[in-house]
Amino acid sequence: MSTTTAPAQPDPRRTYQVRTFGCQMNVHDSERLSGLLEDAGYVRFDEAGAAGPVEPDVVVFNTCAVRENADNKLYGNLGHLAPVKERRPGMQIAVGGCLAQKDRGEIVRKAPWVDVVFGTHNVGSLPVLLERARHNAEAQVEILESLETFPSTLPTRRESPYAAWVSISVGCNNTCTFCIVPALRGKEKDRRPGDVLAEVEALVAEGVLEVTLLGQNVNTYGVEFGDKLAFGKLLRATGGIEGLERVRFTSPHPSSFTDDVIDAMAETPNVMPSLHMPLQSGSDRVLKAMRRSYRQSRFLGIIDGVRARIPDAAITTDIIVGFPGETEEDFEQTLHVVEQARFSSAFTFQYSPRPGTPAATMGEQVPKAVVQERYVRLTELQDRITHEENVAQTGRTLEVLVAEGEGRKDVTTQRLSGRAPDNRLVHFSVPQGTALRPGDVATVTVTRGAPHYLEADDLTSFAVRRTRAGDAWEARQARPGPDVQDGPRAVGLGMPALRRAL
């Protein structure tokens, strides 16, 4: 029997907690894990109320394998839970995601108190595996080598009522020598455009204003159904969805980023003027060693093309420092590209070898002290540019989508926070007596460009637009807790939702 069939009903009020590490794809997968568990009768731990348990009955780790310390982080967390589980025999621990796909049964050997290990290709199996582990009183390890069902067809508990992730593809066909992801996520699998648009339309009907289209390489979307221009067409099609105000996407790849996508961004009003374009290195020699099939001139040409068509675009990037064999001259080329491109921000990483990747066995590993020194120079340069670019925003009037949890000091500063169209973080003052909800839109004027965000304290031009997304957020807050009624039913698109067994 397929492991996606419905499990037996768990004990009343069994609670769960999903802990997420890694990229946006993992964040979205965790929404699906939550949806699956709630559809199977579990209650989110932080919604169980005062009568609920002190610790969750089920803890799920959705792991990442990209960083060097990913293993240490997982096993450290598992170690902290060992004594908790010892005093709560009915507690279950599950490990999924990329690290689970990589380590498989090794996780149970290192941490025998783990109950379930599942991979990136069988997310939908989690409720069944948990029930099987309880019934059999032994750990269940299930790793598939290919995708069981496209994840977007699974039930989903969306963390935000106003912004949503939408997967257009999973997996990757690139062979970057530093990256473990293709080995763990598999070859690229594309959804049909109609399925993607149907999911977006359903989300908008629920109140969502902003969607982010997700893929390991969104620019090769369409490879499975033979349309190399499919991604640009998909962007344009989102422009026809009434009520959808903001569209973003991540991540593209410079080698397959084409002018038709730039045109679609420039000509589709709800596609936002923001772009994440991973550089990794500015050195042609290092890019070749990384198997990145573009060179510095190609990359800078993309940046120039985007800026020519979308002058206000904010462009972000990823950069690796200290790739094997990187010389001082190579690193200087990276600094040159950063100066030329003037990224609004950058995710910068010190290279760390990942077992199973070609780069891990390359010679000329750069000494740690050299990598650290270069990393400091790079971050100092990018911090200066980010600050300068933020200062240049002073005086601009922006529409800010009010967000929940973006401003850690909002209570202290009496501000609210949200994202500008170009995805910059904005902290803004609100006139006394003004009611604003996450999902509403505020019109503000930037008064200060700080090193990593914008401030808007000029109230003369302040305006508010209440939105359906704000209504959806307000409705979610007013919904009775699980001790009054069942939690929200997750919406599954494309297949029947899992049901509790009678």
XYZ file of C-alpha atoms in Angstrom:
502
model
C 0.000 0.000 0.000
C 1.270 3.478 -0.821
C 2.590 5.424 2.132
C 0.472 8.411 1.075
C -2.750 6.712 2.227
C -4.341 8.120 5.364
C -2.871 7.076 8.714
C -4.908 6.058 11.707
C -6.224 8.939 13.794
C -3.628 10.008 16.348
C -4.441 10.414 20.008
C -6.630 13.462 20.768
C -4.761 16.737 20.877
C -1.378 15.314 19.848
C 0.692 18.382 19.106
C 3.476 18.998 16.606
C 6.275 21.478 15.993
C 8.241 21.862 12.727
C 11.749 23.318 13.000
C 13.115 24.559 9.688
C 16.710 25.045 8.544
C 17.850 26.304 5.143
C 16.396 27.895 2.043
C 12.990 29.171 0.912
C 12.254 25.753 -0.568
C 12.591 24.251 2.906
C 10.362 26.946 4.394
C 7.683 26.087 1.840
C 8.156 22.344 2.428
C 7.614 22.985 6.145
C 4.279 24.613 5.330
C 3.352 21.361 3.598
C 4.533 19.256 6.539
C 2.335 21.360 8.831
C -0.605 20.986 6.465
C -0.166 17.214 6.298
C -0.014 16.860 10.079
C -3.026 19.076 10.686
C -4.994 17.258 8.015
C -4.161 14.035 9.873
C -5.521 15.465 13.132
C -2.475 16.950 14.853
C -2.575 20.412 16.484
C 0.218 22.949 16.202
C 2.056 23.104 19.505
C 1.838 26.870 19.971
C -1.942 26.737 19.421
C -2.718 23.943 21.867
C -3.573 26.382 24.672
C -2.955 26.168 28.397
C -4.356 22.629 28.536
C -1.762 21.398 26.032
C 1.511 19.591 26.811
C 4.675 21.323 28.021
C 6.581 19.971 25.008
C 5.293 18.952 21.568
C 4.264 15.346 21.063
C 5.959 15.371 17.647
C 9.017 17.427 16.652
C 9.921 17.498 12.950
C 13.309 18.769 11.765
C 13.307 19.937 8.138
C 17.032 20.019 7.448
C 19.529 21.657 5.114
C 22.764 20.079 3.863
C 24.384 23.111 2.213
C 26.353 24.517 5.136
C 29.372 22.869 6.780
C 27.798 22.940 10.235
C 24.442 21.507 9.106
C 25.280 18.101 10.589
C 26.456 19.575 13.887
C 23.351 21.743 14.143
C 21.022 18.782 13.600
C 22.755 16.379 15.969
C 23.114 19.107 18.560
C 19.374 19.717 18.472
C 18.649 16.002 18.564
C 20.937 15.672 21.581
C 18.997 18.349 23.440
C 15.760 16.449 22.810
C 17.062 13.061 24.012
C 16.419 13.707 27.750
C 13.082 15.347 26.927
C 11.951 12.239 25.080
C 13.250 9.976 27.833
C 10.827 11.556 30.302
C 8.015 11.559 27.704
C 7.866 8.060 26.176
C 5.065 8.945 23.732
C 7.038 11.764 22.124
C 8.186 11.288 18.514
C 11.042 12.891 16.581
C 11.179 12.997 12.778
C 14.002 14.192 10.531
C 13.411 15.175 6.907
C 14.881 17.415 4.223
C 18.217 17.420 2.434
C 20.372 16.172 5.300
C 17.990 13.258 5.820
C 18.185 12.442 2.101
C 21.986 12.442 2.408
C 22.545 10.673 5.723
C 19.565 8.271 5.639
C 19.871 5.494 8.237
C 23.014 7.073 9.661
C 20.740 9.495 11.540
C 19.107 6.669 13.489
C 22.491 5.061 14.131
C 23.849 8.320 15.578
C 20.605 9.266 17.348
C 18.657 6.061 18.061
C 15.886 8.033 19.784
C 14.763 9.380 16.372
C 11.519 7.733 15.240
C 11.223 8.708 11.561
C 13.653 9.650 8.779
C 12.174 10.736 5.430
C 13.706 12.388 2.386
C 13.065 15.206 -0.053
C 11.059 13.016 -2.431
C 8.429 11.656 -0.023
C 7.327 14.565 2.156
C 3.755 13.282 1.933
C 4.681 10.077 3.791
C 5.307 11.755 7.158
C 1.921 11.095 8.888
C 1.963 7.419 7.855
C 5.566 6.951 8.976
C 4.831 8.498 12.357
C 1.861 6.184 12.859
C 3.846 3.155 11.673
C 6.691 4.002 14.090
C 4.218 4.216 16.960
C 2.452 0.995 16.006
C 5.648 -1.012 15.418
C 7.602 0.658 18.235
C 10.636 0.989 15.988
C 12.242 3.679 13.830
C 11.024 4.074 10.260
C 13.546 5.165 7.606
C 12.091 5.789 4.149
C 14.145 7.508 1.456
C 12.968 7.544 -2.157
C 15.267 8.114 -5.126
C 12.737 10.081 -7.169
C 9.760 12.333 -6.557
C 6.704 10.497 -5.240
C 4.206 13.254 -6.028
C 4.716 16.928 -6.824
C 4.812 18.593 -3.389
C 2.427 21.393 -4.324
C -0.415 18.873 -4.545
C -0.098 18.195 -0.804
C -2.093 19.938 1.936
C -0.429 23.160 3.087
C -0.682 25.328 6.159
C 0.408 28.761 4.954
C 2.342 30.752 7.518
C 1.180 34.056 6.043
C -2.352 34.981 4.915
C -1.020 37.783 2.687
C 2.146 36.345 1.029
C 2.743 32.828 -0.267
C 5.378 30.598 -1.846
C 4.404 28.766 -5.031
C 6.691 26.051 -6.420
C 6.994 25.953 -10.200
C 9.689 23.265 -10.253
C 11.770 21.085 -7.983
C 15.239 19.688 -8.507
C 18.116 20.995 -10.602
C 19.935 19.895 -13.771
C 23.091 21.932 -13.097
C 26.304 20.316 -11.874
C 27.987 23.075 -9.846
C 31.009 21.482 -8.183
C 30.335 23.048 -4.770
C 26.628 22.165 -4.539
C 25.039 19.075 -3.006
C 21.457 20.092 -3.844
C 21.040 18.284 -7.227
C 22.104 15.009 -5.630
C 19.513 15.463 -2.879
C 16.638 17.139 -4.726
C 17.039 15.223 -7.987
C 16.639 16.270 -11.607
C 14.391 19.190 -12.456
C 10.667 18.473 -12.522
C 8.356 21.210 -13.830
C 4.716 21.829 -13.081
C 2.442 22.680 -15.962
C 1.721 26.434 -16.227
C -2.002 25.858 -15.787
C -1.422 24.099 -12.469
C 0.804 26.923 -11.225
C -1.693 29.603 -12.228
C -4.573 27.655 -10.676
C -2.730 27.551 -7.354
C -1.980 31.293 -7.550
C -5.627 32.074 -8.340
C -6.770 29.954 -5.377
C -4.359 31.784 -3.084
C -5.572 35.192 -4.303
C -9.159 34.092 -3.658
C -8.125 33.445 -0.036
C -6.714 36.978 0.286
C -3.056 36.596 -0.738
C -1.573 39.736 -2.365
C 1.978 38.549 -3.005
C 3.384 35.290 -4.367
C 6.986 34.188 -4.796
C 7.561 31.638 -7.559
C 10.088 29.046 -6.382
C 12.548 26.821 -8.218
C 16.192 25.806 -7.916
C 16.621 27.425 -11.347
C 13.449 29.213 -12.442
C 14.943 30.177 -15.822
C 15.033 26.590 -17.034
C 11.353 26.195 -16.205
C 9.713 24.536 -19.207
C 12.583 22.165 -19.988
C 10.321 19.179 -19.352
C 7.602 20.288 -21.744
C 9.851 21.775 -24.401
C 9.287 25.522 -24.020
C 12.465 27.512 -23.362
C 10.463 30.738 -23.003
C 8.002 29.284 -20.500
C 9.175 31.281 -17.493
C 8.758 34.676 -19.157
C 5.310 33.602 -20.339
C 4.422 32.495 -16.811
C 5.434 35.886 -15.402
C 3.237 37.649 -17.962
C 0.335 35.318 -17.196
C 0.441 36.253 -13.511
C -0.218 39.832 -14.630
C -3.678 38.748 -15.702
C -4.707 37.466 -12.276
C -7.023 40.042 -10.749
C -6.172 40.919 -7.168
C -2.564 39.697 -7.347
C -0.503 42.794 -6.581
C 3.040 41.486 -6.194
C 4.974 38.707 -7.921
C 8.558 37.736 -7.053
C 10.707 34.756 -7.995
C 13.821 32.942 -6.874
C 16.313 31.800 -7.914
C 17.402 32.401 -11.487
C 20.729 31.279 -12.962
C 22.888 33.676 -14.994
C 23.612 31.102 -17.688
C 19.942 30.719 -18.623
C 18.641 34.216 -17.838
C 17.258 35.626 -21.089
C 16.078 38.989 -22.381
C 12.467 37.798 -22.636
C 12.423 37.468 -18.829
C 13.759 41.012 -18.435
C 11.049 42.216 -20.828
C 8.372 40.327 -18.899
C 9.575 41.870 -15.634
C 9.559 45.373 -17.113
C 6.199 45.046 -18.875
C 4.145 43.200 -16.232
C 3.067 45.727 -13.586
C 2.692 43.295 -10.703
C 6.156 41.717 -11.192
C 8.245 43.513 -8.617
C 11.486 45.416 -9.409
C 13.676 43.034 -7.463
C 16.013 40.326 -8.687
C 18.218 37.791 -6.935
C 21.065 36.895 -9.321
C 23.690 34.535 -7.814
C 27.244 35.561 -8.765
C 29.256 33.062 -6.654
C 32.573 34.437 -7.993
C 33.747 37.274 -10.220
C 36.697 35.295 -11.539
C 36.266 33.527 -14.879
C 38.832 30.934 -13.809
C 36.974 30.144 -10.580
C 33.589 30.133 -12.333
C 34.948 27.509 -14.711
C 36.179 25.398 -11.779
C 32.738 25.772 -10.201
C 31.113 24.606 -13.476
C 29.129 27.823 -13.609
C 28.474 28.184 -17.342
C 28.757 31.980 -17.544
C 31.599 34.428 -17.153
C 32.050 37.878 -15.636
C 31.116 39.759 -18.810
C 27.910 37.740 -19.185
C 26.929 38.421 -15.579
C 27.549 42.173 -15.778
C 25.676 42.241 -19.089
C 22.595 40.852 -17.332
C 22.871 43.496 -14.620
C 23.168 46.264 -17.231
C 20.199 44.856 -19.157
C 17.991 44.773 -16.071
C 18.974 48.295 -15.035
C 18.318 49.634 -18.553
C 14.764 48.280 -18.543
C 14.024 48.561 -14.787
C 16.058 51.486 -13.422
C 14.758 51.141 -9.850
C 15.451 47.400 -9.596
C 17.163 46.200 -6.428
C 19.503 43.332 -7.262
C 20.823 40.904 -4.650
C 23.292 38.050 -5.000
C 25.161 35.082 -3.484
C 28.962 35.015 -3.258
C 31.336 32.272 -2.137
C 34.734 33.281 -0.766
C 37.689 30.918 -0.737
C 36.680 28.329 -3.330
C 39.539 25.833 -3.857
C 42.322 27.407 -5.883
C 41.027 30.973 -5.488
C 43.982 33.378 -5.693
C 44.199 36.983 -4.580
C 43.773 38.001 -8.216
C 40.620 35.883 -8.477
C 39.232 37.477 -5.332
C 39.996 40.961 -6.653
C 37.819 40.119 -9.654
C 34.953 39.359 -7.292
C 35.430 42.721 -5.579
C 35.427 44.363 -9.028
C 32.062 42.830 -9.939
C 30.576 43.853 -6.578
C 31.686 47.451 -7.199
C 30.279 47.414 -10.729
C 26.982 45.674 -9.951
C 26.185 47.643 -6.787
C 24.034 44.976 -5.242
C 21.440 46.169 -2.757
C 22.572 43.297 -0.529
C 24.476 40.031 -0.764
C 24.449 36.652 0.926
C 28.138 35.947 1.437
C 29.571 32.569 2.405
C 32.970 31.182 3.294
C 33.529 28.072 1.212
C 33.205 24.825 3.119
C 33.657 21.383 1.510
C 30.519 19.264 1.332
C 31.127 15.507 1.142
C 29.839 14.122 -2.129
C 30.662 17.238 -4.182
C 33.587 17.424 -6.654
C 34.966 20.555 -4.983
C 35.437 18.715 -1.689
C 38.273 16.663 -3.181
C 39.938 19.454 -5.162
C 43.488 20.424 -4.323
C 44.558 23.931 -3.341
C 42.069 24.315 -0.505
C 42.470 27.928 0.638
C 43.723 28.336 4.244
C 41.022 29.329 6.708
C 42.838 32.506 7.764
C 43.048 33.670 4.140
C 39.372 32.939 3.561
C 38.425 34.859 6.705
C 40.501 37.898 5.713
C 38.955 37.992 2.239
C 35.492 37.495 3.668
C 35.902 40.533 5.922
C 37.023 42.679 2.968
C 34.080 41.539 0.888
C 31.470 42.161 3.570
C 32.935 45.588 4.370
C 32.685 46.536 0.683
C 29.148 45.227 0.306
C 28.025 46.874 3.558
C 29.291 50.218 2.249
C 27.465 49.795 -1.050
C 24.250 48.653 0.656
C 24.319 51.705 2.898
C 25.001 54.052 -0.028
C 22.185 52.534 -2.057
C 19.820 52.831 0.912
C 20.770 56.471 1.456
C 19.926 57.094 -2.218
C 16.348 56.007 -1.444
C 15.818 59.025 0.834
C 12.864 61.108 -0.311
C 11.227 58.360 -2.360
C 7.556 57.598 -1.774
C 6.924 53.854 -1.569
C 4.035 51.466 -1.130
C 4.917 49.135 1.734
C 3.171 45.816 2.292
C 2.800 45.681 6.077
C 4.407 42.515 7.416
C 4.239 40.502 10.599
C 7.454 39.902 12.531
C 9.807 41.893 10.257
C 10.686 44.560 12.822
C 12.193 43.214 16.042
C 12.137 46.666 17.663
C 8.738 47.843 16.402
C 7.223 47.905 19.885
C 10.136 49.943 21.249
C 10.296 52.369 18.313
C 6.502 52.532 17.885
C 6.924 51.781 14.196
C 5.546 49.132 11.879
C 7.561 47.285 9.256
C 7.105 45.859 5.791
C 8.599 45.385 2.351
C 8.873 47.938 -0.438
C 8.228 46.822 -4.031
C 11.985 46.245 -4.483
C 11.931 44.065 -1.323
C 13.882 46.476 0.870
C 12.852 46.372 4.507
C 11.105 49.576 5.631
C 10.409 50.629 9.229
C 7.803 53.406 9.284
C 5.941 55.587 11.749
C 2.149 55.527 11.895
C -0.129 58.452 12.779
C -1.749 58.077 16.179
C -5.051 56.249 15.997
C -4.327 54.641 12.613
C -5.260 50.972 12.447
C -2.989 48.900 10.234
C -2.952 45.130 9.833
C -0.363 42.842 8.278
C -1.372 42.584 4.629
C -2.525 46.193 4.396
C -0.543 48.656 2.263
C 0.959 51.906 3.608
C 2.236 54.757 1.438
C 5.309 56.266 3.101
C 8.175 58.626 2.291
C 11.697 57.468 3.118
C 13.427 59.799 5.576
C 16.629 57.832 6.218
C 18.639 55.099 4.575
C 20.161 52.998 7.354
C 22.912 50.417 6.748
C 20.467 47.521 6.250
C 16.970 49.023 6.035
C 14.983 52.179 5.332
C 13.166 54.439 7.789
C 10.070 56.487 6.961
C 9.013 58.899 9.711
C 7.492 61.716 7.614
C 3.750 61.533 8.247
C 2.723 64.303 5.815
C 2.381 61.908 2.895
C 1.276 58.875 4.906
C -1.690 56.950 3.538
C -3.275 53.576 4.205
C -5.044 51.140 1.908
C -6.939 48.380 3.668
C -6.799 45.169 1.672
C -8.361 41.736 1.370
C -5.074 40.384 2.687
C -5.485 42.456 5.840
C -9.029 41.118 6.144
C -7.652 37.577 5.844
C -5.072 38.255 8.553
C -7.761 39.700 10.836
C -10.025 36.711 10.221
C -7.200 34.336 11.118
C -6.642 36.152 14.426
C -10.326 35.914 15.268
C -10.598 32.196 14.489
C -11.370 30.117 17.605
C -8.496 28.027 18.874
C -8.257 24.256 18.488
C -9.834 23.736 21.935
C -13.060 25.278 20.558
C -13.062 23.818 17.050
C -10.794 21.901 14.734
C -7.845 23.834 13.333
C -7.970 25.170 9.771
C -8.360 22.611 7.019
C -5.414 22.823 4.690
C -6.247 23.211 1.003
C -4.805 20.543 -1.268
C -4.666 21.452 -4.941
C -4.743 18.663 -7.497
C -5.439 15.660 -5.267
C -7.810 14.748 -2.431
C -6.622 15.877 0.983
C -5.568 13.227 3.497
C -8.461 12.324 5.771
C -8.580 10.857 9.221
C -9.275 7.135 9.176
C -12.514 6.069 10.876
